[in-house]
């Protein structure tokens, strides 16, 4: 497997970026199919009303309007009235078309309003790039889908008309009104069948668009790592920052060691510096602690500043494991620490007396 092979699913970050650019899995075919299907269905429900209104409008036009004087004002008024009547007649179909178009987009991708796809891209004007887009796998698939769709729709139309061939042959002897009624019902039947067929094909196209979208968003393992680095920060840089923070914290802690009254050691593995100021502190406080190398540095600073160092393995371990820097010692260690401090103050008192 190649290192750059895109085998990983897209991360939420990449999905969000693609969505912000308008790259979403959407099938225009299923929207068009639903628009066609519901247009014919609304015509089936609205057909009689549509027919009566259209008949009344044409009757008024033929009986009254054609006999009026032909002037610019009359023609303008007639055109305006016919336009309003025609628009009012087609309003239900327009409303259904708009509602279905918006609903189809919403149920596929949710609410999405972006201007990125509207930005002009001059690269699309490049004839070489245009020629490359003409000979891609996606273009071939779209062409095959169109051929299959036309073949299926053609089959539906052929089978429907073939089943009605006897009625179609009798239309020449049928009255005009019944012929129109039959043709209207046949067109309605064809429209519904074609609409249902296109909806089914559109559902397959939607699945295909989602598959292609997921495929186009796939990432390589390196892409995922790079994104993680950009989101969380480079581990090497973060490590250096943490190391610098540790050095600064150690430096600040070492600056507190000269203030200690005593440093209790293990003697080599642990070192804990204690400070106690009567009247200011409720109990002795740990101002520095460390293990191994840090313990050695604490002892060195203590020796350089004439801070007494005492070896007490159990107490050193207990203070190191139980008390954090800046905290007072727990009650169970009061007795042991008090004995140590009493001894330290006694030694300091003798030293001062000898001095």
PDB file of C-alpha atoms in Angstrom, residues 5-309:
ATOM      1  CA  UNK A   5      -2.996   6.337  -1.013  1.00  0.00           C
ATOM      2  CA  UNK A   6      -6.282   7.809   0.142  1.00  0.00           C
ATOM      3  CA  UNK A   7      -7.790   5.100   2.306  1.00  0.00           C
ATOM      4  CA  UNK A   8      -9.014   7.029   5.363  1.00  0.00           C
ATOM      5  CA  UNK A   9     -12.464   8.520   5.843  1.00  0.00           C
ATOM      6  CA  UNK A  10     -12.684  12.281   5.800  1.00  0.00           C
ATOM      7  CA  UNK A  11     -12.356  14.028   9.143  1.00  0.00           C
ATOM      8  CA  UNK A  12     -15.114  16.376  10.391  1.00  0.00           C
ATOM      9  CA  UNK A  13     -12.802  19.316   9.657  1.00  0.00           C
ATOM     10  CA  UNK A  14     -12.394  18.363   6.004  1.00  0.00           C
ATOM     11  CA  UNK A  15     -16.133  17.700   5.663  1.00  0.00           C
ATOM     12  CA  UNK A  16     -16.839  21.160   7.074  1.00  0.00           C
ATOM     13  CA  UNK A  17     -14.376  22.795   4.676  1.00  0.00           C
ATOM     14  CA  UNK A  18     -15.903  20.961   1.712  1.00  0.00           C
ATOM     15  CA  UNK A  19     -19.415  21.994   2.787  1.00  0.00           C
ATOM     16  CA  UNK A  20     -18.337  25.628   3.099  1.00  0.00           C
ATOM     17  CA  UNK A  21     -17.122  25.429  -0.502  1.00  0.00           C
ATOM     18  CA  UNK A  22     -20.447  23.982  -1.670  1.00  0.00           C
ATOM     19  CA  UNK A  23     -19.057  20.481  -2.162  1.00  0.00           C
ATOM     20  CA  UNK A  24     -22.004  18.430  -0.928  1.00  0.00           C
ATOM     21  CA  UNK A  25     -23.543  15.153  -2.169  1.00  0.00           C
ATOM     22  CA  UNK A  26     -26.596  16.260  -4.099  1.00  0.00           C
ATOM     23  CA  UNK A  27     -28.556  14.843  -7.008  1.00  0.00           C
ATOM     24  CA  UNK A  28     -30.221  17.353  -9.312  1.00  0.00           C
ATOM     25  CA  UNK A  29     -31.899  14.506 -11.158  1.00  0.00           C
ATOM     26  CA  UNK A  30     -34.038  13.442  -8.204  1.00  0.00           C
ATOM     27  CA  UNK A  31     -35.148  17.060  -7.681  1.00  0.00           C
ATOM     28  CA  UNK A  32     -36.130  17.354 -11.342  1.00  0.00           C
ATOM     29  CA  UNK A  33     -37.910  13.998 -11.147  1.00  0.00           C
ATOM     30  CA  UNK A  34     -40.006  15.073  -8.146  1.00  0.00           C
ATOM     31  CA  UNK A  35     -40.802  18.396  -9.828  1.00  0.00           C
ATOM     32  CA  UNK A  36     -42.029  16.568 -12.946  1.00  0.00           C
ATOM     33  CA  UNK A  37     -44.014  13.994 -10.945  1.00  0.00           C
ATOM     34  CA  UNK A  38     -45.746  16.528  -8.702  1.00  0.00           C
ATOM     35  CA  UNK A  39     -46.436  18.832 -11.638  1.00  0.00           C
ATOM     36  CA  UNK A  40     -48.411  16.084 -13.343  1.00  0.00           C
ATOM     37  CA  UNK A  41     -50.096  15.124 -10.067  1.00  0.00           C
ATOM     38  CA  UNK A  42     -51.206  18.723  -9.450  1.00  0.00           C
ATOM     39  CA  UNK A  43     -52.465  18.855 -13.034  1.00  0.00           C
ATOM     40  CA  UNK A  44     -54.461  15.697 -12.348  1.00  0.00           C
ATOM     41  CA  UNK A  45     -56.052  17.286  -9.283  1.00  0.00           C
ATOM     42  CA  UNK A  46     -56.296  20.773 -10.759  1.00  0.00           C
ATOM     43  CA  UNK A  47     -57.123  19.634 -14.295  1.00  0.00           C
ATOM     44  CA  UNK A  48     -60.886  20.347 -14.358  1.00  0.00           C
ATOM     45  CA  UNK A  49     -60.452  23.767 -12.765  1.00  0.00           C
ATOM     46  CA  UNK A  50     -57.578  24.538 -15.104  1.00  0.00           C
ATOM     47  CA  UNK A  51     -59.683  23.445 -18.101  1.00  0.00           C
ATOM     48  CA  UNK A  52     -62.728  25.508 -17.121  1.00  0.00           C
ATOM     49  CA  UNK A  53     -60.685  28.655 -16.438  1.00  0.00           C
ATOM     50  CA  UNK A  54     -58.740  28.297 -19.667  1.00  0.00           C
ATOM     51  CA  UNK A  55     -61.967  27.701 -21.597  1.00  0.00           C
ATOM     52  CA  UNK A  56     -63.561  30.789 -20.050  1.00  0.00           C
ATOM     53  CA  UNK A  57     -60.485  32.891 -20.810  1.00  0.00           C
ATOM     54  CA  UNK A  58     -60.318  31.744 -24.432  1.00  0.00           C
ATOM     55  CA  UNK A  59     -64.092  32.136 -24.822  1.00  0.00           C
ATOM     56  CA  UNK A  60     -63.921  35.761 -23.664  1.00  0.00           C
ATOM     57  CA  UNK A  61     -61.001  36.370 -25.994  1.00  0.00           C
ATOM     58  CA  UNK A  62     -62.730  34.911 -29.053  1.00  0.00           C
ATOM     59  CA  UNK A  63     -66.219  36.303 -28.403  1.00  0.00           C
ATOM     60  CA  UNK A  64     -65.485  39.819 -27.165  1.00  0.00           C
ATOM     61  CA  UNK A  65     -61.842  40.862 -27.300  1.00  0.00           C
ATOM     62  CA  UNK A  66     -61.301  40.161 -30.999  1.00  0.00           C
ATOM     63  CA  UNK A  67     -64.177  42.480 -31.892  1.00  0.00           C
ATOM     64  CA  UNK A  68     -62.746  45.553 -30.137  1.00  0.00           C
ATOM     65  CA  UNK A  69     -60.993  48.381 -31.923  1.00  0.00           C
ATOM     66  CA  UNK A  70     -57.328  47.685 -32.482  1.00  0.00           C
ATOM     67  CA  UNK A  71     -55.562  50.546 -30.711  1.00  0.00           C
ATOM     68  CA  UNK A  72     -52.310  50.559 -28.761  1.00  0.00           C
ATOM     69  CA  UNK A  73     -54.198  51.232 -25.542  1.00  0.00           C
ATOM     70  CA  UNK A  74     -56.679  48.355 -26.114  1.00  0.00           C
ATOM     71  CA  UNK A  75     -53.920  45.940 -27.117  1.00  0.00           C
ATOM     72  CA  UNK A  76     -51.849  46.905 -24.068  1.00  0.00           C
ATOM     73  CA  UNK A  77     -54.825  46.410 -21.749  1.00  0.00           C
ATOM     74  CA  UNK A  78     -55.666  43.062 -23.386  1.00  0.00           C
ATOM     75  CA  UNK A  79     -52.086  41.835 -23.095  1.00  0.00           C
ATOM     76  CA  UNK A  80     -51.907  42.862 -19.431  1.00  0.00           C
ATOM     77  CA  UNK A  81     -55.204  41.149 -18.592  1.00  0.00           C
ATOM     78  CA  UNK A  82     -54.263  37.919 -20.386  1.00  0.00           C
ATOM     79  CA  UNK A  83     -50.845  37.916 -18.671  1.00  0.00           C
ATOM     80  CA  UNK A  84     -52.421  38.289 -15.222  1.00  0.00           C
ATOM     81  CA  UNK A  85     -55.026  35.600 -15.943  1.00  0.00           C
ATOM     82  CA  UNK A  86     -52.385  33.224 -17.322  1.00  0.00           C
ATOM     83  CA  UNK A  87     -50.099  33.816 -14.353  1.00  0.00           C
ATOM     84  CA  UNK A  88     -52.965  33.278 -11.916  1.00  0.00           C
ATOM     85  CA  UNK A  89     -53.880  30.104 -13.813  1.00  0.00           C
ATOM     86  CA  UNK A  90     -50.334  28.713 -13.545  1.00  0.00           C
ATOM     87  CA  UNK A  91     -49.686  29.844  -9.934  1.00  0.00           C
ATOM     88  CA  UNK A  92     -50.446  26.431  -8.315  1.00  0.00           C
ATOM     89  CA  UNK A  93     -47.979  24.715 -10.648  1.00  0.00           C
ATOM     90  CA  UNK A  94     -45.309  27.370  -9.986  1.00  0.00           C
ATOM     91  CA  UNK A  95     -45.803  27.082  -6.226  1.00  0.00           C
ATOM     92  CA  UNK A  96     -45.540  23.293  -6.284  1.00  0.00           C
ATOM     93  CA  UNK A  97     -42.392  23.504  -8.423  1.00  0.00           C
ATOM     94  CA  UNK A  98     -40.725  26.005  -6.077  1.00  0.00           C
ATOM     95  CA  UNK A  99     -41.683  24.108  -2.911  1.00  0.00           C
ATOM     96  CA  UNK A 100     -40.470  20.772  -4.308  1.00  0.00           C
ATOM     97  CA  UNK A 101     -37.194  22.314  -5.511  1.00  0.00           C
ATOM     98  CA  UNK A 102     -36.447  23.878  -2.102  1.00  0.00           C
ATOM     99  CA  UNK A 103     -37.576  20.770  -0.198  1.00  0.00           C
ATOM    100  CA  UNK A 104     -35.461  18.500  -2.412  1.00  0.00           C
ATOM    101  CA  UNK A 105     -32.343  20.572  -1.752  1.00  0.00           C
ATOM    102  CA  UNK A 106     -33.061  20.877   1.974  1.00  0.00           C
ATOM    103  CA  UNK A 107     -33.605  17.163   2.573  1.00  0.00           C
ATOM    104  CA  UNK A 108     -30.403  16.340   0.708  1.00  0.00           C
ATOM    105  CA  UNK A 109     -27.951  18.855   2.187  1.00  0.00           C
ATOM    106  CA  UNK A 110     -29.891  20.830   4.810  1.00  0.00           C
ATOM    107  CA  UNK A 111     -29.824  24.602   4.956  1.00  0.00           C
ATOM    108  CA  UNK A 112     -26.813  25.833   3.012  1.00  0.00           C
ATOM    109  CA  UNK A 113     -26.247  29.366   1.782  1.00  0.00           C
ATOM    110  CA  UNK A 114     -22.785  30.084   0.413  1.00  0.00           C
ATOM    111  CA  UNK A 115     -21.357  32.359  -2.252  1.00  0.00           C
ATOM    112  CA  UNK A 116     -18.256  30.310  -3.051  1.00  0.00           C
ATOM    113  CA  UNK A 117     -19.767  28.539  -6.124  1.00  0.00           C
ATOM    114  CA  UNK A 118     -20.787  31.944  -7.554  1.00  0.00           C
ATOM    115  CA  UNK A 119     -17.233  33.264  -7.626  1.00  0.00           C
ATOM    116  CA  UNK A 120     -15.846  33.442 -11.170  1.00  0.00           C
ATOM    117  CA  UNK A 121     -13.159  30.864 -11.907  1.00  0.00           C
ATOM    118  CA  UNK A 122     -11.132  31.815 -14.940  1.00  0.00           C
ATOM    119  CA  UNK A 123      -9.567  28.362 -15.013  1.00  0.00           C
ATOM    120  CA  UNK A 124     -12.877  27.082 -16.420  1.00  0.00           C
ATOM    121  CA  UNK A 125     -12.259  29.231 -19.511  1.00  0.00           C
ATOM    122  CA  UNK A 126      -9.065  27.333 -20.258  1.00  0.00           C
ATOM    123  CA  UNK A 127      -9.822  25.170 -23.340  1.00  0.00           C
ATOM    124  CA  UNK A 128      -7.161  22.630 -22.394  1.00  0.00           C
ATOM    125  CA  UNK A 129      -8.647  22.111 -18.940  1.00  0.00           C
ATOM    126  CA  UNK A 130     -12.109  21.963 -20.499  1.00  0.00           C
ATOM    127  CA  UNK A 131     -10.953  19.240 -22.882  1.00  0.00           C
ATOM    128  CA  UNK A 132      -9.501  17.297 -19.962  1.00  0.00           C
ATOM    129  CA  UNK A 133     -12.820  17.482 -18.128  1.00  0.00           C
ATOM    130  CA  UNK A 134     -14.575  16.069 -21.191  1.00  0.00           C
ATOM    131  CA  UNK A 135     -12.560  12.851 -21.039  1.00  0.00           C
ATOM    132  CA  UNK A 136     -12.763  11.849 -17.395  1.00  0.00           C
ATOM    133  CA  UNK A 137     -14.288   8.819 -15.693  1.00  0.00           C
ATOM    134  CA  UNK A 138     -16.997  11.014 -14.188  1.00  0.00           C
ATOM    135  CA  UNK A 139     -17.952  12.369 -17.623  1.00  0.00           C
ATOM    136  CA  UNK A 140     -18.147   8.832 -18.996  1.00  0.00           C
ATOM    137  CA  UNK A 141     -20.334   7.741 -16.064  1.00  0.00           C
ATOM    138  CA  UNK A 142     -22.652  10.736 -16.564  1.00  0.00           C
ATOM    139  CA  UNK A 143     -22.928   9.870 -20.262  1.00  0.00           C
ATOM    140  CA  UNK A 144     -23.779   6.240 -19.464  1.00  0.00           C
ATOM    141  CA  UNK A 145     -26.365   7.379 -16.922  1.00  0.00           C
ATOM    142  CA  UNK A 146     -28.011   9.585 -19.541  1.00  0.00           C
ATOM    143  CA  UNK A 147     -28.071   6.741 -22.077  1.00  0.00           C
ATOM    144  CA  UNK A 148     -29.581   4.332 -19.537  1.00  0.00           C
ATOM    145  CA  UNK A 149     -32.128   6.928 -18.439  1.00  0.00           C
ATOM    146  CA  UNK A 150     -33.212   7.637 -22.001  1.00  0.00           C
ATOM    147  CA  UNK A 151     -33.444   3.912 -22.746  1.00  0.00           C
ATOM    148  CA  UNK A 152     -35.630   3.251 -19.694  1.00  0.00           C
ATOM    149  CA  UNK A 153     -37.894   6.256 -20.344  1.00  0.00           C
ATOM    150  CA  UNK A 154     -38.145   5.287 -24.004  1.00  0.00           C
ATOM    151  CA  UNK A 155     -39.163   1.766 -22.949  1.00  0.00           C
ATOM    152  CA  UNK A 156     -41.839   3.132 -20.602  1.00  0.00           C
ATOM    153  CA  UNK A 157     -43.259   5.343 -23.359  1.00  0.00           C
ATOM    154  CA  UNK A 158     -43.133   2.525 -25.914  1.00  0.00           C
ATOM    155  CA  UNK A 159     -44.879   0.005 -23.653  1.00  0.00           C
ATOM    156  CA  UNK A 160     -47.550   2.534 -22.676  1.00  0.00           C
ATOM    157  CA  UNK A 161     -48.299   3.543 -26.272  1.00  0.00           C
ATOM    158  CA  UNK A 162     -48.142  -0.048 -27.453  1.00  0.00           C
ATOM    159  CA  UNK A 163     -50.704  -1.004 -24.842  1.00  0.00           C
ATOM    160  CA  UNK A 164     -52.982   1.811 -26.073  1.00  0.00           C
ATOM    161  CA  UNK A 165     -52.501   1.160 -29.780  1.00  0.00           C
ATOM    162  CA  UNK A 166     -56.084  -0.014 -30.299  1.00  0.00           C
ATOM    163  CA  UNK A 167     -57.529   3.180 -28.788  1.00  0.00           C
ATOM    164  CA  UNK A 168     -55.070   5.319 -30.731  1.00  0.00           C
ATOM    165  CA  UNK A 169     -56.194   3.725 -34.004  1.00  0.00           C
ATOM    166  CA  UNK A 170     -59.836   4.564 -33.202  1.00  0.00           C
ATOM    167  CA  UNK A 171     -59.157   8.269 -32.578  1.00  0.00           C
ATOM    168  CA  UNK A 172     -59.725   9.042 -36.267  1.00  0.00           C
ATOM    169  CA  UNK A 173     -63.372   8.005 -35.888  1.00  0.00           C
ATOM    170  CA  UNK A 174     -63.941   9.438 -32.395  1.00  0.00           C
ATOM    171  CA  UNK A 175     -65.489  12.888 -31.697  1.00  0.00           C
ATOM    172  CA  UNK A 176     -62.977  15.717 -31.220  1.00  0.00           C
ATOM    173  CA  UNK A 177     -63.896  16.341 -27.587  1.00  0.00           C
ATOM    174  CA  UNK A 178     -63.523  12.694 -26.578  1.00  0.00           C
ATOM    175  CA  UNK A 179     -60.247  12.516 -28.537  1.00  0.00           C
ATOM    176  CA  UNK A 180     -58.872  15.476 -26.568  1.00  0.00           C
ATOM    177  CA  UNK A 181     -60.019  13.903 -23.285  1.00  0.00           C
ATOM    178  CA  UNK A 182     -58.368  10.593 -24.153  1.00  0.00           C
ATOM    179  CA  UNK A 183     -55.094  12.234 -25.227  1.00  0.00           C
ATOM    180  CA  UNK A 184     -55.080  14.320 -22.023  1.00  0.00           C
ATOM    181  CA  UNK A 185     -55.537  11.212 -19.864  1.00  0.00           C
ATOM    182  CA  UNK A 186     -52.842   9.392 -21.850  1.00  0.00           C
ATOM    183  CA  UNK A 187     -50.388  12.295 -21.418  1.00  0.00           C
ATOM    184  CA  UNK A 188     -51.176  12.408 -17.691  1.00  0.00           C
ATOM    185  CA  UNK A 189     -50.563   8.663 -17.382  1.00  0.00           C
ATOM    186  CA  UNK A 190     -47.294   8.949 -19.286  1.00  0.00           C
ATOM    187  CA  UNK A 191     -46.208  11.920 -17.166  1.00  0.00           C
ATOM    188  CA  UNK A 192     -46.841  10.069 -13.898  1.00  0.00           C
ATOM    189  CA  UNK A 193     -45.086   6.925 -15.113  1.00  0.00           C
ATOM    190  CA  UNK A 194     -42.094   8.884 -16.365  1.00  0.00           C
ATOM    191  CA  UNK A 195     -42.027  10.883 -13.125  1.00  0.00           C
ATOM    192  CA  UNK A 196     -42.021   7.738 -10.964  1.00  0.00           C
ATOM    193  CA  UNK A 197     -39.337   6.192 -13.175  1.00  0.00           C
ATOM    194  CA  UNK A 198     -37.158   9.289 -12.881  1.00  0.00           C
ATOM    195  CA  UNK A 199     -37.640   9.362  -9.095  1.00  0.00           C
ATOM    196  CA  UNK A 200     -36.371   5.769  -8.859  1.00  0.00           C
ATOM    197  CA  UNK A 201     -33.422   6.576 -11.129  1.00  0.00           C
ATOM    198  CA  UNK A 202     -32.821   9.762  -9.147  1.00  0.00           C
ATOM    199  CA  UNK A 203     -32.623   7.729  -5.910  1.00  0.00           C
ATOM    200  CA  UNK A 204     -29.893   5.590  -7.465  1.00  0.00           C
ATOM    201  CA  UNK A 205     -28.162   8.751  -8.651  1.00  0.00           C
ATOM    202  CA  UNK A 206     -28.299  10.181  -5.114  1.00  0.00           C
ATOM    203  CA  UNK A 207     -26.604   7.073  -3.732  1.00  0.00           C
ATOM    204  CA  UNK A 208     -24.005   7.351  -6.475  1.00  0.00           C
ATOM    205  CA  UNK A 209     -23.387  11.059  -5.733  1.00  0.00           C
ATOM    206  CA  UNK A 210     -22.903  10.279  -2.046  1.00  0.00           C
ATOM    207  CA  UNK A 211     -20.506   7.473  -2.909  1.00  0.00           C
ATOM    208  CA  UNK A 212     -18.510   9.761  -5.210  1.00  0.00           C
ATOM    209  CA  UNK A 213     -18.531  12.522  -2.601  1.00  0.00           C
ATOM    210  CA  UNK A 214     -17.185  10.195   0.088  1.00  0.00           C
ATOM    211  CA  UNK A 215     -14.570   8.924  -2.358  1.00  0.00           C
ATOM    212  CA  UNK A 216     -13.441  12.455  -3.253  1.00  0.00           C
ATOM    213  CA  UNK A 217     -13.105  13.391   0.429  1.00  0.00           C
ATOM    214  CA  UNK A 218     -10.982  10.397   1.402  1.00  0.00           C
ATOM    215  CA  UNK A 219      -7.632  11.226   2.923  1.00  0.00           C
ATOM    216  CA  UNK A 220      -4.291   9.517   3.167  1.00  0.00           C
ATOM    217  CA  UNK A 221      -2.821   8.615   6.545  1.00  0.00           C
ATOM    218  CA  UNK A 222      -0.347  11.462   6.118  1.00  0.00           C
ATOM    219  CA  UNK A 223      -3.192  13.921   5.453  1.00  0.00           C
ATOM    220  CA  UNK A 224      -4.849  12.863   8.716  1.00  0.00           C
ATOM    221  CA  UNK A 225      -1.561  13.246  10.591  1.00  0.00           C
ATOM    222  CA  UNK A 226      -0.912  16.671   9.087  1.00  0.00           C
ATOM    223  CA  UNK A 227      -4.412  17.839   9.973  1.00  0.00           C
ATOM    224  CA  UNK A 228      -3.977  16.562  13.509  1.00  0.00           C
ATOM    225  CA  UNK A 229      -0.679  18.425  13.767  1.00  0.00           C
ATOM    226  CA  UNK A 230      -2.253  21.638  12.524  1.00  0.00           C
ATOM    227  CA  UNK A 231      -5.200  21.275  14.892  1.00  0.00           C
ATOM    228  CA  UNK A 232      -3.317  20.142  17.990  1.00  0.00           C
ATOM    229  CA  UNK A 233       0.069  21.637  17.267  1.00  0.00           C
ATOM    230  CA  UNK A 234       3.277  19.942  16.199  1.00  0.00           C
ATOM    231  CA  UNK A 235       4.229  17.354  18.877  1.00  0.00           C
ATOM    232  CA  UNK A 236       7.895  18.349  18.645  1.00  0.00           C
ATOM    233  CA  UNK A 237       7.083  22.013  19.187  1.00  0.00           C
ATOM    234  CA  UNK A 238       4.703  21.146  22.021  1.00  0.00           C
ATOM    235  CA  UNK A 239       7.411  18.969  23.569  1.00  0.00           C
ATOM    236  CA  UNK A 240       9.897  21.829  23.413  1.00  0.00           C
ATOM    237  CA  UNK A 241       7.366  24.168  24.997  1.00  0.00           C
ATOM    238  CA  UNK A 242       6.723  21.697  27.809  1.00  0.00           C
ATOM    239  CA  UNK A 243      10.452  21.241  28.326  1.00  0.00           C
ATOM    240  CA  UNK A 244      10.947  24.995  28.550  1.00  0.00           C
ATOM    241  CA  UNK A 245       8.064  25.241  31.010  1.00  0.00           C
ATOM    242  CA  UNK A 246       9.634  22.507  33.142  1.00  0.00           C
ATOM    243  CA  UNK A 247      12.991  24.325  33.142  1.00  0.00           C
ATOM    244  CA  UNK A 248      11.358  27.586  34.182  1.00  0.00           C
ATOM    245  CA  UNK A 249       9.385  25.839  36.918  1.00  0.00           C
ATOM    246  CA  UNK A 250      12.563  24.144  38.146  1.00  0.00           C
ATOM    247  CA  UNK A 251      14.399  27.463  38.129  1.00  0.00           C
ATOM    248  CA  UNK A 252      11.652  29.146  40.147  1.00  0.00           C
ATOM    249  CA  UNK A 253      11.622  26.234  42.588  1.00  0.00           C
ATOM    250  CA  UNK A 254      15.382  26.409  43.051  1.00  0.00           C
ATOM    251  CA  UNK A 255      15.069  30.096  43.867  1.00  0.00           C
ATOM    252  CA  UNK A 256      12.845  29.116  46.814  1.00  0.00           C
ATOM    253  CA  UNK A 257      15.301  26.597  48.289  1.00  0.00           C
ATOM    254  CA  UNK A 258      17.443  29.251  50.090  1.00  0.00           C
ATOM    255  CA  UNK A 259      14.298  30.212  52.067  1.00  0.00           C
ATOM    256  CA  UNK A 260      13.947  26.672  53.495  1.00  0.00           C
ATOM    257  CA  UNK A 261      14.550  25.779  57.139  1.00  0.00           C
ATOM    258  CA  UNK A 262      15.575  22.222  56.323  1.00  0.00           C
ATOM    259  CA  UNK A 263      15.937  19.820  53.385  1.00  0.00           C
ATOM    260  CA  UNK A 264      14.872  16.246  54.160  1.00  0.00           C
ATOM    261  CA  UNK A 265      16.528  13.602  51.950  1.00  0.00           C
ATOM    262  CA  UNK A 266      16.240   9.887  51.151  1.00  0.00           C
ATOM    263  CA  UNK A 267      19.369  10.423  51.004  1.00  0.00           C
ATOM    264  CA  UNK A 268      20.003  10.173  47.218  1.00  0.00           C
ATOM    265  CA  UNK A 269      16.625   9.597  45.527  1.00  0.00           C
ATOM    266  CA  UNK A 270      14.398  12.255  47.121  1.00  0.00           C
ATOM    267  CA  UNK A 271      14.826  15.722  48.543  1.00  0.00           C
ATOM    268  CA  UNK A 272      12.094  17.881  50.086  1.00  0.00           C
ATOM    269  CA  UNK A 273      12.651  21.482  51.249  1.00  0.00           C
ATOM    270  CA  UNK A 274      10.464  22.697  54.155  1.00  0.00           C
ATOM    271  CA  UNK A 275       9.811  26.211  55.353  1.00  0.00           C
ATOM    272  CA  UNK A 276       7.979  27.337  58.473  1.00  0.00           C
ATOM    273  CA  UNK A 277       7.328  30.887  59.639  1.00  0.00           C
ATOM    274  CA  UNK A 278       5.598  31.053  62.986  1.00  0.00           C
ATOM    275  CA  UNK A 279       2.650  33.419  62.992  1.00  0.00           C
ATOM    276  CA  UNK A 280       2.455  33.467  59.160  1.00  0.00           C
ATOM    277  CA  UNK A 281       1.996  29.796  58.354  1.00  0.00           C
ATOM    278  CA  UNK A 282      -0.476  27.360  59.882  1.00  0.00           C
ATOM    279  CA  UNK A 283       1.957  24.490  59.320  1.00  0.00           C
ATOM    280  CA  UNK A 284       5.294  23.813  57.625  1.00  0.00           C
ATOM    281  CA  UNK A 285       5.089  24.133  53.844  1.00  0.00           C
ATOM    282  CA  UNK A 286       6.852  22.237  51.059  1.00  0.00           C
ATOM    283  CA  UNK A 287       8.572  24.885  48.906  1.00  0.00           C
ATOM    284  CA  UNK A 288      10.615  22.498  46.748  1.00  0.00           C
ATOM    285  CA  UNK A 289      10.860  18.784  46.074  1.00  0.00           C
ATOM    286  CA  UNK A 290      12.418  16.490  43.540  1.00  0.00           C
ATOM    287  CA  UNK A 291      13.726  13.048  42.699  1.00  0.00           C
ATOM    288  CA  UNK A 292      17.108  11.894  41.419  1.00  0.00           C
ATOM    289  CA  UNK A 293      18.697  14.737  39.405  1.00  0.00           C
ATOM    290  CA  UNK A 294      16.330  17.404  40.808  1.00  0.00           C
ATOM    291  CA  UNK A 295      16.972  16.095  44.333  1.00  0.00           C
ATOM    292  CA  UNK A 296      20.699  16.452  43.742  1.00  0.00           C
ATOM    293  CA  UNK A 297      20.270  20.059  42.569  1.00  0.00           C
ATOM    294  CA  UNK A 298      18.137  20.869  45.648  1.00  0.00           C
ATOM    295  CA  UNK A 299      20.873  19.514  47.925  1.00  0.00           C
ATOM    296  CA  UNK A 300      23.529  21.488  46.054  1.00  0.00           C
ATOM    297  CA  UNK A 301      21.588  24.753  46.393  1.00  0.00           C
ATOM    298  CA  UNK A 302      20.892  23.981  50.055  1.00  0.00           C
ATOM    299  CA  UNK A 303      24.577  23.347  50.765  1.00  0.00           C
ATOM    300  CA  UNK A 304      25.556  26.510  48.898  1.00  0.00           C
ATOM    301  CA  UNK A 305      23.185  28.531  51.103  1.00  0.00           C
ATOM    302  CA  UNK A 306      24.015  26.757  54.412  1.00  0.00           C
ATOM    303  CA  UNK A 307      20.581  25.124  54.595  1.00  0.00           C
ATOM    304  CA  UNK A 308      20.629  22.093  56.899  1.00  0.00           C
ATOM    305  CA  UNK A 309      20.107  18.746  55.189  1.00  0.00           C
TER     306      UNK A 309
END
